[in-house]
Amino acid sequence: MSKKPSISIIEVAQLAGVSKSTVSRVVSDRGGSVSPEAEAKVLAAIEELGYIRNHIAVGLRTQRTWMVLIMVPDIANPFWAETARAAQDGLEAAGYSVVIGNTDWNEVRQERYLGLARSGRFDGLILNSVTNDLEAIRSMRIPTVLLGERSENPCLDTVGTDTLAATRRALDYLWATGHRRIAIATSEYGSERFLSLRRRAYADFLAEKGLSLDPAIVFQIRLSEEGGRELARSILALPDWQRRIDSIFCGNDVLAIATIEALGEAGVIVGRDLSIIGLDDIPAAAHCRPALTTVRKQREKTGRAAAELLLARIADPERPFEKRLFPGELVTRESVAERRADQ
Amino acid sequence: MSKKPSISIIEVAQLAGVSKSTVSRVVSDRGGSVSPEAEAKVLAAIEELGYIRNHIAVGLRTQRTWMVLIMVPDIANPFWAETARAAQDGLEAAGYSVVIGNTDWNEVRQERYLGLARSGRFDGLILNSVTNDLEAIRSMRIPTVLLGERSENPCLDTVGTDTLAATRRALDYLWATGHRRIAIATSEYGSERFLSLRRRAYADFLAEKGLSLDPAIVFQIRLSEEGGRELARSILALPDWQRRIDSIFCGNDVLAIATIEALGEAGVIVGRDLSIIGLDDIPAAAHCRPALTTVRKQREKTGRAAAELLLARIADPERPFEKRLFPGELVTRESVAERRADQ
DNA sequence: CTGAAAGCGCTTACAG
DNA sequence: CTGAAAGCGCTTACAG
């Protein structure tokens, strides 16, 4: 395990009896301009020496690393895992290696990864940003695609779900099943310029139905298991909560499922005492009890689209920004009760 | 989004009126040997120019990238996600950036990532290998720690759970609750030199109890949701299966939970008609119905230990190999029935 | 404390 | 088809 002497093209060239230019020509697969004999000698020397191309050096020279970084906020959430996997497929097919950065909803970590990108280590970035400072990301001038819409006029390529419409679909379903005291629980990146799309859909919905927005039932919460336990506590702590809330739209399934679980431990039966609807449709949504009614996001398509847009951006840095949003699809299961509409 | 002109220490040096050596001394944090005035001028120039250090170049020069790659077979499995997260904490504290590679149980992908490592992009590797060719990994001479014991005499640093003991614990519990026709379902990396530790524990257990090994109830299956559906099908396809199997040890929780689910759809009630015990204790184990009895692995400790061993290896490439195994802990829930011991 | 110079391992016009 | 040379952006002895 000692520092390997690191054999380079120079040694290969010597052994093969050619110049290092020639060695470089054969190892860099840009084909052409090497005689079969020379190539054979070089290949033999490479084999004999166990030469391995140093991509750090290649990267320095060519300004290309053939690596792409996908940054997600929660590696343990299957939604991200599967979206990343789909993107990975598309990128690898184009010759890139993909590597994942877990920001853990943490700005410091995100900054750290962005620093990596800035310092030339990746040819492209796919990320779900933990912050709203998209401008900072854009100004890095690294090909980037955003996973998840963050504003309506993007300054970056964007792929994701039409969150406004998906949230609306969930809310409409709650309404149709007779719910009138609908709460929302979602994370908030906290600037008024970038009011979360889920929150905006919620506000629009209430306004349209002539309902007033009760700040006490707008929960700002991390979209995680921990958030779910916290949400359950917040609900239960609300004086006379059953009068004030008959249903909750949760910002994602992980939160929804954890909330159901935590509420269950407190004796509240979701799907009867309280309705919960999620967003994502991760595998666990079908497995938990009660099974979660939710709005499905199209992970596969989203991931693939992310890869496509990134490849297009790398190929042409000047092309206009593109946004590709996919519709969500309602999946009804057991966590939403049917109430009489006049209740 | 055009190629940035990439301002380097040369421009900074010019603007600051010093040599690039001096600039380098201030940006490389090895402190020392720069006058306060020079430093101030350099810092000002950096600020004005928006200089960003190119780590590809640094990496080429210093042979250090300050990046570590963690390779896991299934990013969507919370077990890996959390273990990786713990390792990430330890590594970042030491100044490294960590990035995750998802091999998806795929040798080609693993090879691709190893290629990245070989070509100088990472200072260290933490991986759960999809193959048994540990020698190939060792011979790369890159600081590496294995996540998960693969053989008893390791040629690499290893951290993980004492799989032999953990499996044994699960089997003993099945025995203690009266099960006598115990099946096993786990993946197999397929060489006799490296018989899976789970399988070995199983064989030892049967031998000790004087039970014969029935190959028909030794299921070789991928440790995934898909594997669970396949396993359910295999069980159901076995003629007179209820006579032949009263319980199954599943190689991990993802497999166990998916199997419970699939069996449930076929009308088999786990915890009554059949007992299932898992390994890992992922969050879903507590949430599924019936809740899964399993053996808990210590993800946090494992991840931390991986970081520690890797750091130690990087610091001293010649130190003897170390193996750190943590015990598993039985967590009883609902998926294992209590049978009369004489049944 | 500071600068000139060599060099990390490669690629790429430029001649030939 | 092939080689000599310059250079990617940095670091690091070596002098001073």
XYZ file of C-alpha atoms (C1' of nucleotides) in Angstrom:
718
model
C 0.000 0.000 0.000
C 2.914 2.319 -0.492
C 2.662 5.280 -2.824
C 2.824 3.707 -6.228
C 5.647 5.050 -8.378
C 2.927 6.083 -10.786
C 4.127 5.046 -14.182
C 3.308 7.613 -16.814
C 3.231 7.820 -20.584
C 6.909 8.610 -20.490
C 7.818 5.161 -19.280
C 5.441 3.668 -21.777
C 6.994 5.707 -24.574
C 10.478 4.597 -23.620
C 9.581 0.961 -23.502
C 7.668 1.176 -26.762
C 10.375 3.194 -28.415
C 8.106 6.015 -29.475
C 7.452 9.545 -28.299
C 4.976 10.331 -25.597
C 2.886 12.140 -28.174
C 2.285 8.839 -29.841
C 1.449 7.140 -26.597
C -0.986 9.923 -25.840
C -2.593 9.459 -29.218
C -3.297 5.848 -28.578
C -4.549 6.212 -25.022
C -6.758 9.172 -25.774
C -9.332 7.451 -27.873
C -9.617 10.222 -30.402
C -8.449 7.619 -32.876
C -6.464 8.380 -35.986
C -2.946 9.107 -36.919
C -1.088 6.240 -35.386
C 0.372 3.460 -37.439
C -0.733 -0.040 -36.546
C 2.831 -1.015 -35.665
C 3.319 1.906 -33.321
C -0.024 1.252 -31.733
C 0.816 -2.382 -31.171
C 4.091 -1.501 -29.505
C 2.426 1.031 -27.291
C -0.326 -1.339 -26.311
C 2.223 -3.998 -25.459
C 4.173 -1.565 -23.314
C 1.030 -0.455 -21.533
C 0.177 -4.023 -20.809
C 3.648 -4.850 -19.577
C 3.888 -1.786 -17.362
C 0.322 -1.847 -16.145
C -0.017 1.754 -17.165
C -3.181 3.560 -16.087
C -4.165 6.883 -17.513
C -4.167 9.663 -14.960
C -7.421 11.482 -15.400
C -6.473 14.281 -13.128
C -3.802 15.213 -15.611
C -6.140 14.666 -18.526
C -8.663 16.858 -16.811
C -6.184 19.625 -16.271
C -5.157 19.589 -19.875
C -8.553 19.163 -21.504
C -10.651 20.983 -18.946
C -12.990 18.081 -18.889
C -13.421 15.511 -16.158
C -16.212 13.356 -17.546
C -17.723 13.363 -14.106
C -21.123 14.656 -13.164
C -22.313 15.376 -9.661
C -25.898 14.838 -8.609
C -26.754 16.634 -5.404
C -29.784 15.504 -3.467
C -31.050 16.552 -0.080
C -31.756 13.112 1.306
C -30.129 10.036 -0.037
C -32.338 7.815 2.087
C -35.505 9.033 0.432
C -36.262 6.555 -2.367
C -37.669 9.361 -4.427
C -34.259 10.941 -4.804
C -32.496 7.662 -5.056
C -34.580 6.579 -7.989
C -34.518 9.895 -9.754
C -30.753 9.912 -9.446
C -30.560 6.397 -10.749
C -32.511 7.297 -13.864
C -30.300 10.293 -14.477
C -27.257 8.134 -13.947
C -28.384 5.747 -16.662
C -28.681 8.518 -19.191
C -25.392 10.117 -18.286
C -23.367 6.930 -18.269
C -24.687 6.073 -21.686
C -23.098 9.315 -22.839
C -19.756 8.430 -21.291
C -19.947 10.307 -18.030
C -19.436 8.860 -14.608
C -21.887 9.993 -12.038
C -21.411 10.484 -8.413
C -23.891 11.564 -5.780
C -23.592 14.246 -3.150
C -25.845 14.111 -0.130
C -26.551 17.583 1.165
C -28.797 16.400 3.945
C -30.875 19.600 3.677
C -27.808 21.381 4.883
C -26.615 24.601 3.289
C -23.072 24.138 4.472
C -22.874 20.799 2.793
C -24.410 22.155 -0.353
C -21.828 24.919 -0.382
C -19.114 22.388 0.051
C -20.278 20.449 -2.973
C -20.691 23.587 -5.021
C -17.134 24.432 -4.110
C -16.037 21.099 -5.511
C -17.850 21.879 -8.715
C -16.453 25.377 -8.917
C -12.930 24.155 -8.601
C -13.190 22.201 -11.791
C -13.947 18.714 -10.666
C -17.146 18.115 -12.561
C -18.348 18.773 -16.067
C -21.893 19.184 -14.929
C -24.248 19.377 -12.005
C -27.727 18.126 -11.347
C -29.158 19.370 -8.124
C -32.084 19.931 -5.930
C -31.032 23.101 -4.236
C -31.400 23.504 -0.516
C -31.311 27.250 -0.906
C -33.054 29.655 -3.184
C -29.952 31.430 -4.254
C -30.101 30.137 -7.769
C -28.227 33.140 -9.023
C -25.153 32.042 -7.130
C -25.377 28.713 -8.844
C -25.951 30.168 -12.256
C -23.013 32.489 -11.877
C -20.695 29.548 -11.421
C -21.096 29.040 -15.141
C -21.028 25.305 -14.851
C -23.582 23.341 -16.836
C -26.325 22.732 -14.322
C -29.819 21.374 -14.245
C -32.134 21.930 -11.384
C -34.115 19.034 -10.034
C -37.358 20.564 -8.924
C -38.909 23.813 -9.948
C -37.955 26.639 -7.671
C -39.357 29.663 -9.419
C -41.437 30.237 -12.456
C -38.836 32.051 -14.478
C -35.816 29.926 -14.188
C -32.312 31.104 -14.760
C -31.265 27.498 -15.143
C -32.476 24.376 -16.912
C -35.112 22.724 -14.820
C -36.782 19.351 -14.649
C -39.312 18.076 -12.186
C -42.925 17.757 -11.381
C -45.465 20.468 -11.978
C -45.700 21.097 -8.269
C -48.398 23.706 -8.489
C -50.673 21.356 -10.395
C -49.754 18.317 -8.320
C -50.477 20.112 -5.066
C -53.686 21.385 -6.515
C -54.685 17.879 -7.452
C -54.174 16.712 -3.872
C -56.125 19.623 -2.480
C -58.967 19.140 -4.936
C -59.218 15.526 -3.897
C -59.401 16.457 -0.243
C -62.139 18.922 -1.128
C -64.038 16.376 -3.214
C -64.012 13.910 -0.343
C -65.623 16.494 1.883
C -62.713 18.048 3.729
C -62.989 21.710 4.579
C -60.346 22.338 7.230
C -57.293 21.490 5.232
C -53.862 22.008 6.727
C -50.554 22.016 4.905
C -47.187 20.837 6.126
C -44.177 21.507 4.007
C -40.704 22.902 4.121
C -40.138 26.511 3.359
C -37.050 27.962 1.908
C -38.158 31.115 3.452
C -38.084 34.088 1.133
C -41.139 35.811 -0.152
C -39.708 36.025 -3.631
C -39.604 32.282 -3.687
C -42.640 31.261 -1.779
C -42.743 27.509 -1.970
C -44.877 26.332 -4.845
C -46.798 24.018 -2.561
C -47.656 26.914 -0.331
C -48.624 29.043 -3.251
C -50.946 26.364 -4.620
C -52.461 26.113 -1.184
C -53.061 29.838 -0.895
C -54.594 29.967 -4.352
C -56.808 27.036 -3.574
C -58.143 28.552 -0.366
C -58.767 31.880 -2.039
C -60.663 30.222 -4.811
C -62.814 28.240 -2.427
C -63.446 31.327 -0.346
C -61.710 29.780 2.667
C -59.512 31.868 4.893
C -55.940 30.859 5.544
C -55.351 29.929 9.156
C -51.634 30.411 9.902
C -51.865 27.999 12.810
C -52.459 25.118 10.438
C -49.754 26.025 7.983
C -46.903 23.915 9.292
C -43.411 24.653 8.237
C -41.528 21.471 8.638
C -38.628 19.503 7.312
C -39.625 16.826 4.847
C -38.179 13.944 6.798
C -39.080 11.254 9.309
C -38.038 13.552 12.062
C -40.321 16.192 10.581
C -43.188 13.753 10.783
C -42.749 13.204 14.482
C -42.537 16.922 14.962
C -45.644 17.513 12.895
C -47.630 14.979 14.875
C -46.604 16.727 18.053
C -47.570 20.119 16.671
C -50.971 18.902 15.632
C -51.688 17.272 18.930
C -50.554 20.388 20.742
C -53.055 22.541 18.907
C -55.963 23.272 21.231
C -59.034 21.434 20.041
C -57.223 20.272 16.953
C -59.969 18.035 15.704
C -62.193 21.039 15.228
C -59.537 22.892 13.332
C -58.085 20.254 11.091
C -59.781 17.507 9.174
C -57.013 16.841 6.713
C -53.395 17.593 5.912
C -51.500 17.875 2.708
C -47.934 16.770 3.420
C -45.090 18.060 1.291
C -43.774 14.607 0.591
C -44.446 10.961 1.363
C -41.640 10.509 3.836
C -43.179 13.234 5.955
C -46.699 11.887 5.471
C -45.791 8.343 6.423
C -43.822 9.367 9.474
C -46.720 11.544 10.557
C -49.201 8.709 10.171
C -46.930 6.530 12.231
C -46.432 9.087 14.997
C -50.080 9.966 15.102
C -50.948 6.293 15.293
C -48.781 5.918 18.363
C -50.816 8.689 19.945
C -54.013 6.858 19.155
C -55.093 8.955 16.198
C -56.231 6.817 13.313
C -55.413 8.397 10.015
C -58.013 7.736 7.336
C -60.699 8.047 9.977
C -59.908 10.704 12.581
C -57.827 12.687 10.194
C -57.001 12.487 6.507
C -53.501 12.739 5.141
C -52.379 13.004 1.567
C -48.774 12.944 0.402
C -46.695 13.709 -2.633
C -44.173 11.436 -4.445
C -45.554 7.900 -4.183
C -42.503 6.166 -2.826
C -42.717 2.389 -2.378
C -43.488 2.669 1.326
C -46.656 4.596 0.516
C -48.222 1.356 -0.611
C -46.883 -0.640 2.312
C -47.701 1.478 5.312
C -50.941 1.178 7.221
C -53.145 2.906 6.377
C -51.715 2.904 2.885
C -51.004 6.424 1.799
C -53.115 8.310 -0.694
C -50.707 10.468 -2.605
C -49.808 12.162 -5.861
C -47.255 10.261 -7.840
C -44.235 11.954 -9.305
C -42.576 10.507 -12.350
C -39.112 9.766 -11.131
C -37.920 7.830 -14.125
C -38.943 10.505 -16.598
C -37.608 13.255 -14.409
C -34.237 11.608 -14.052
C -33.963 10.884 -17.734
C -34.923 14.414 -18.615
C -32.326 15.759 -16.215
C -29.661 13.766 -18.011
C -30.854 14.947 -21.404
C -30.938 18.590 -20.497
C -27.532 18.442 -18.899
C -26.035 16.764 -21.940
C -27.620 19.385 -24.172
C -26.280 22.180 -22.006
C -22.772 20.744 -22.000
C -22.944 20.443 -25.767
C -24.152 24.003 -26.171
C -23.627 26.347 -23.231
C -25.466 29.120 -25.057
C -28.756 27.408 -25.693
C -31.833 28.930 -24.113
C -32.898 27.572 -20.753
C -35.398 24.795 -20.848
C -37.913 23.672 -18.290
C -39.430 20.204 -18.390
C -42.220 19.555 -15.934
C -44.176 16.348 -15.630
C -47.678 16.029 -14.255
C -48.410 14.287 -10.988
C -50.938 11.506 -10.807
C -53.394 10.904 -7.986
C -53.086 7.518 -6.322
C -55.963 6.871 -3.931
C -55.391 4.449 -1.100
C -56.522 4.503 2.512
C -55.293 7.575 4.283
C -58.015 9.932 3.141
C -61.464 9.467 4.642
C -64.651 9.959 2.675
C -66.626 12.561 4.520
C -70.080 13.790 3.736
C -69.637 16.901 1.681
C -71.915 18.912 3.936
C -70.223 17.911 7.134
C -22.673 30.003 -19.780
C -19.656 30.314 -22.000
C -16.363 28.751 -21.061
C -15.073 30.962 -18.351
C -11.639 32.453 -19.095
C -10.507 30.709 -15.950
C -8.458 33.200 -14.073
C -5.435 31.637 -12.465
C -2.873 32.538 -9.865
C -0.927 34.281 -12.601
C -3.535 36.985 -13.014
C -3.813 37.279 -9.268
C -0.062 37.621 -8.965
C 0.032 40.344 -11.595
C -2.710 42.340 -9.989
C -1.213 41.947 -6.552
C 2.274 42.717 -7.782
C 3.828 39.565 -6.373
C 5.009 36.273 -7.808
C 2.725 33.345 -8.287
C 4.718 31.490 -5.662
C 3.476 33.965 -3.140
C -0.071 33.682 -4.335
C 0.198 29.945 -4.091
C 1.493 30.259 -0.560
C -1.526 32.194 0.538
C -4.163 30.097 -1.211
C -2.682 26.807 -0.114
C -3.438 27.016 3.543
C -0.127 25.600 4.690
C 0.303 28.928 6.417
C 3.667 30.472 6.991
C 6.153 32.526 5.142
C 4.085 35.332 3.709
C 4.289 38.870 4.981
C 1.050 40.401 6.127
C 1.283 43.101 3.452
C 1.792 40.616 0.636
C -1.014 38.496 1.939
C -3.358 41.458 2.060
C -2.571 42.424 -1.512
C -3.098 38.870 -2.692
C -6.370 38.547 -0.850
C -7.577 41.807 -2.344
C -6.640 40.686 -5.833
C -8.379 37.361 -5.320
C -11.475 39.155 -4.221
C -11.397 41.566 -7.100
C -10.807 38.893 -9.715
C -13.104 36.322 -8.193
C -10.285 33.833 -8.311
C -11.141 30.233 -7.509
C -8.493 27.663 -6.882
C -8.425 24.911 -9.437
C -8.313 21.670 -7.547
C -7.654 19.605 -10.577
C -4.339 21.357 -10.884
C -3.719 21.129 -7.179
C -4.518 17.459 -7.359
C -2.088 16.895 -10.188
C 0.663 18.642 -8.332
C 0.108 17.259 -4.865
C -1.270 13.875 -5.787
C -4.112 14.455 -3.416
C -7.705 15.221 -4.282
C -9.298 15.427 -0.866
C -12.197 13.455 -2.221
C -13.383 10.105 -1.004
C -15.744 7.807 -2.838
C -18.244 5.636 -1.037
C -19.595 2.862 -3.199
C -22.830 1.206 -2.192
C -24.936 -1.343 -3.997
C -28.295 0.274 -3.467
C -28.664 3.910 -2.697
C -32.388 3.506 -2.070
C -31.809 1.133 0.828
C -31.822 3.260 3.985
C -29.271 0.969 5.517
C -26.634 2.080 3.048
C -27.801 5.638 3.005
C -27.385 5.961 6.738
C -24.121 4.133 6.933
C -22.772 6.394 4.219
C -24.030 9.430 6.034
C -22.204 8.472 9.191
C -19.010 7.882 7.254
C -19.466 11.201 5.515
C -19.628 13.010 8.844
C -16.340 11.579 9.963
C -14.585 12.217 6.699
C -15.781 15.773 6.278
C -14.598 16.581 9.754
C -11.153 15.584 8.541
C -11.368 17.851 5.540
C -12.417 15.418 2.856
C -15.386 15.766 0.583
C -17.379 12.645 0.099
C -19.262 11.531 -2.862
C -21.332 8.427 -3.352
C -21.288 5.892 -6.154
C -24.294 3.693 -6.686
C -23.265 0.355 -8.134
C -26.764 -1.014 -8.207
C -25.429 -4.514 -7.596
C -23.850 -4.243 -10.989
C -20.299 -5.347 -11.638
C -19.929 -3.140 -14.651
C -20.823 -0.099 -12.624
C -18.511 -1.129 -9.854
C -15.717 -1.486 -12.368
C -16.476 1.927 -13.715
C -16.157 3.464 -10.289
C -12.996 1.564 -9.530
C -11.624 2.913 -12.779
C -12.327 6.413 -11.546
C -10.451 5.657 -8.375
C -7.557 4.074 -10.177
C -7.096 7.091 -12.367
C -6.331 9.277 -9.421
C -9.569 10.979 -8.659
C -9.981 9.930 -5.065
C -7.752 9.752 -2.046
C -9.701 6.888 -0.608
C -12.463 4.401 -1.128
C -15.112 2.917 1.091
C -17.058 0.188 -0.543
C -19.367 -2.702 -0.275
C -18.058 -4.823 -3.076
C -20.434 -6.429 -5.516
C -17.798 -8.969 -6.423
C -15.494 -11.139 -4.405
C -12.398 -10.147 -6.258
C -10.938 -8.275 -3.361
C -7.454 -8.900 -4.627
C -8.158 -6.715 -7.637
C -9.179 -3.957 -5.319
C -6.230 -4.362 -3.032
C -3.832 -4.302 -5.923
C -5.041 -0.834 -6.874
C -3.041 0.359 -3.906
C -5.545 3.025 -3.030
C -6.509 3.407 0.617
C -9.673 1.360 0.864
C -12.010 0.111 3.515
C -14.501 -2.587 2.931
C -18.016 -2.119 4.153
C -19.131 -5.584 5.068
C -17.054 -8.587 5.836
C -16.402 -10.698 2.814
C -13.917 -13.238 4.046
C -12.383 -14.086 7.324
C -8.840 -13.174 6.452
C -9.122 -9.808 4.898
C -6.569 -8.276 2.619
C -8.157 -4.904 3.285
C -9.425 -2.912 6.225
C -12.938 -3.998 7.022
C -15.858 -2.662 8.997
C -19.325 -4.021 9.372
C -21.534 -6.313 11.304
C -20.474 -9.673 12.578
C -22.647 -11.381 10.011
C -21.954 -14.890 11.211
C -23.093 -14.047 14.722
C -26.007 -11.895 13.582
C -27.337 -14.607 11.322
C -26.859 -17.094 14.057
C -28.867 -14.941 16.405
C -31.756 -14.818 13.965
C -31.651 -18.557 13.450
C -31.488 -19.248 17.171
C -34.524 -17.098 17.695
C -36.442 -18.990 15.053
C -35.434 -22.196 16.756
C -36.403 -20.917 20.180
C -39.846 -19.993 18.940
C -40.374 -23.504 17.733
C -39.448 -23.393 14.076
C -37.849 -26.445 12.584
C -38.179 -26.049 8.853
C -36.113 -22.937 8.422
C -35.384 -21.606 4.953
C -32.823 -19.016 3.990
C -32.995 -16.412 1.253
C -29.940 -14.385 0.486
C -27.755 -13.257 -2.328
C -24.747 -15.244 -3.258
C -21.608 -13.913 -4.749
C -21.099 -17.331 -6.052
C -17.681 -18.723 -5.345
C -17.000 -21.508 -2.960
C -13.973 -19.729 -1.578
C -16.250 -16.948 -0.483
C -19.395 -18.723 0.540
C -21.667 -16.046 1.852
C -21.331 -15.679 5.592
C -25.083 -15.879 5.984
C -25.103 -19.182 4.191
C -22.219 -20.441 6.207
C -23.922 -19.550 9.473
C -26.997 -21.347 8.214
C -25.105 -24.477 7.317
C -23.333 -24.513 10.669
C -26.584 -24.015 12.482
C -28.307 -26.901 10.732
C -25.375 -29.159 11.313
C -25.317 -28.346 14.960
C -29.027 -28.975 15.335
C -28.743 -32.201 13.417
C -31.006 -30.925 10.668
C -30.294 -31.722 7.052
C -29.889 -28.960 4.531
C -32.649 -29.004 1.938
C -31.334 -27.244 -1.174
C -34.872 -26.511 -2.294
C -35.336 -24.096 0.563
C -32.046 -22.317 0.177
C -33.074 -19.411 -1.994
C -30.482 -17.451 -3.844
C -31.995 -14.101 -4.421
C -31.158 -10.461 -4.870
C -31.593 -8.407 -1.719
C -34.128 -6.001 -3.195
C -37.839 -5.375 -3.495
C -37.808 -7.221 -6.744
C -36.103 -10.105 -5.000
C -38.941 -10.191 -2.498
C -41.568 -10.643 -5.155
C -39.465 -13.336 -6.730
C -38.971 -15.076 -3.413
C -42.709 -15.084 -2.701
C -43.304 -16.651 -6.064
C -40.644 -19.284 -5.481
C -42.090 -20.224 -2.134
C -45.601 -20.486 -3.421
C -44.397 -22.557 -6.360
C -42.848 -25.132 -4.063
C -45.135 -28.199 -3.926
C -46.748 -28.429 -0.526
C -44.655 -25.539 0.715
C -46.337 -25.252 4.088
C -45.037 -28.660 4.969
C -41.553 -27.752 3.940
C -41.124 -24.282 5.307
C -42.265 -22.777 8.572
C -39.904 -19.827 8.582
C -37.409 -17.878 6.504
C -34.324 -15.936 7.336
C -34.049 -13.130 4.795
C -30.659 -11.653 3.964
C -31.833 -8.117 4.600
C -34.891 -6.140 5.594
C -35.686 -4.798 2.161
C -36.005 -8.364 0.952
C -37.958 -9.446 4.022
C -40.454 -6.615 3.808
C -41.043 -7.035 0.104
C -41.575 -10.739 0.664
C -44.104 -10.127 3.404
C -45.925 -7.750 1.129
C -45.967 -10.110 -1.840
C -46.965 -13.066 0.281
C -49.746 -10.978 1.796
C -51.146 -10.301 -1.642
C -51.301 -14.038 -2.181
C -53.225 -14.476 1.057
C -50.387 -15.792 3.159
C -50.245 -14.083 6.518
C -46.714 -13.741 7.764
C -46.435 -14.072 11.508
C -49.084 -16.766 11.425
C -48.818 -18.960 8.322
C -45.140 -18.383 7.990
C -42.470 -16.607 10.012
C -39.980 -14.217 8.533
C -36.965 -12.636 10.149
C -34.777 -9.996 8.541
C -31.417 -8.339 9.012
C -30.609 -4.593 9.242
C -33.548 -2.994 11.023
C -34.322 -0.234 8.569
C -37.065 2.230 9.540
C -39.660 0.449 7.418
C -39.208 -2.678 9.527
C -41.129 -0.989 12.300
C -43.774 0.427 10.002
C -44.775 -2.511 7.854
C -47.559 -4.879 8.796
C -46.812 -7.236 10.339
C -43.902 -5.305 11.760
C -40.682 -7.112 11.017
C -38.703 -9.040 13.562
C -35.102 -8.536 12.620
C -31.505 -8.225 13.754
C -30.353 -4.656 13.961
C -27.089 -3.570 12.455
C -25.287 -0.580 13.869
C -25.176 1.770 10.940
C -23.900 4.779 12.796
C -21.005 2.953 14.384
C -20.177 1.151 11.201
C -20.077 4.346 9.179
C -17.970 6.122 11.759
C -15.566 3.245 11.962
C -15.252 3.198 8.190
C -14.231 6.835 8.241
C -11.734 6.246 11.009
C -10.077 3.292 9.396
C -9.848 5.064 6.074
C -8.258 8.092 7.672
C -5.806 5.890 9.472
C -4.925 4.074 6.279
C -4.386 7.299 4.376
C -2.155 8.522 7.173
C -0.160 5.331 7.201
C -0.415 3.133 4.140
C 1.777 0.505 5.776
C -0.201 -0.135 8.908
C -1.543 -3.643 9.400
C -5.040 -4.334 8.215
C -7.752 -3.883 10.744
C -11.181 -5.409 10.978
C -13.912 -3.855 13.078
C -17.093 -5.842 13.439
C -20.106 -4.830 15.461
C -22.645 -7.200 16.947
C -26.213 -7.341 15.688
C -29.088 -6.993 18.092
C -32.334 -8.924 17.974
C -35.452 -6.784 17.631
C -38.596 -8.804 18.081
C -41.784 -7.567 16.500
C -44.608 -9.376 14.771
C -43.373 -11.352 11.824
C -42.224 -14.402 13.736
C -44.925 -16.653 15.162
C -44.602 -18.395 18.497
C -44.993 -22.075 17.796
C -45.020 -24.873 20.265
C -41.555 -26.224 20.425
C -42.751 -29.775 19.891
C -44.891 -28.978 16.901
C 9.761 36.503 3.508
C 10.104 35.979 -1.689
C 10.908 34.705 -6.578
C 12.630 31.796 -10.578
C 12.435 27.357 -12.055
C 11.199 22.698 -12.434
C 7.684 19.565 -12.766
C 2.929 16.852 -11.672
C 0.948 13.718 -16.322
C -1.135 14.710 -19.925
C -2.764 16.950 -24.884
C -2.330 19.490 -28.968
C -1.163 22.565 -32.523
C 2.874 22.831 -35.400
C 6.333 21.090 -38.366
C 8.077 17.603 -40.875
C 2.095 9.068 -39.349
C 5.344 11.170 -35.774
C 8.077 14.072 -32.571
C 9.579 18.419 -30.059
C 7.661 21.865 -27.586
C 4.435 24.543 -25.142
C 1.207 24.687 -21.686
C -3.160 23.269 -18.521
C -2.884 25.623 -13.060
C -0.735 24.685 -9.473
C 3.262 23.500 -5.631
C 7.766 23.164 -3.851
C 12.509 22.739 -3.044
C 16.246 25.974 -3.791
C 18.489 30.323 -3.442
C 18.643 34.628 -1.856
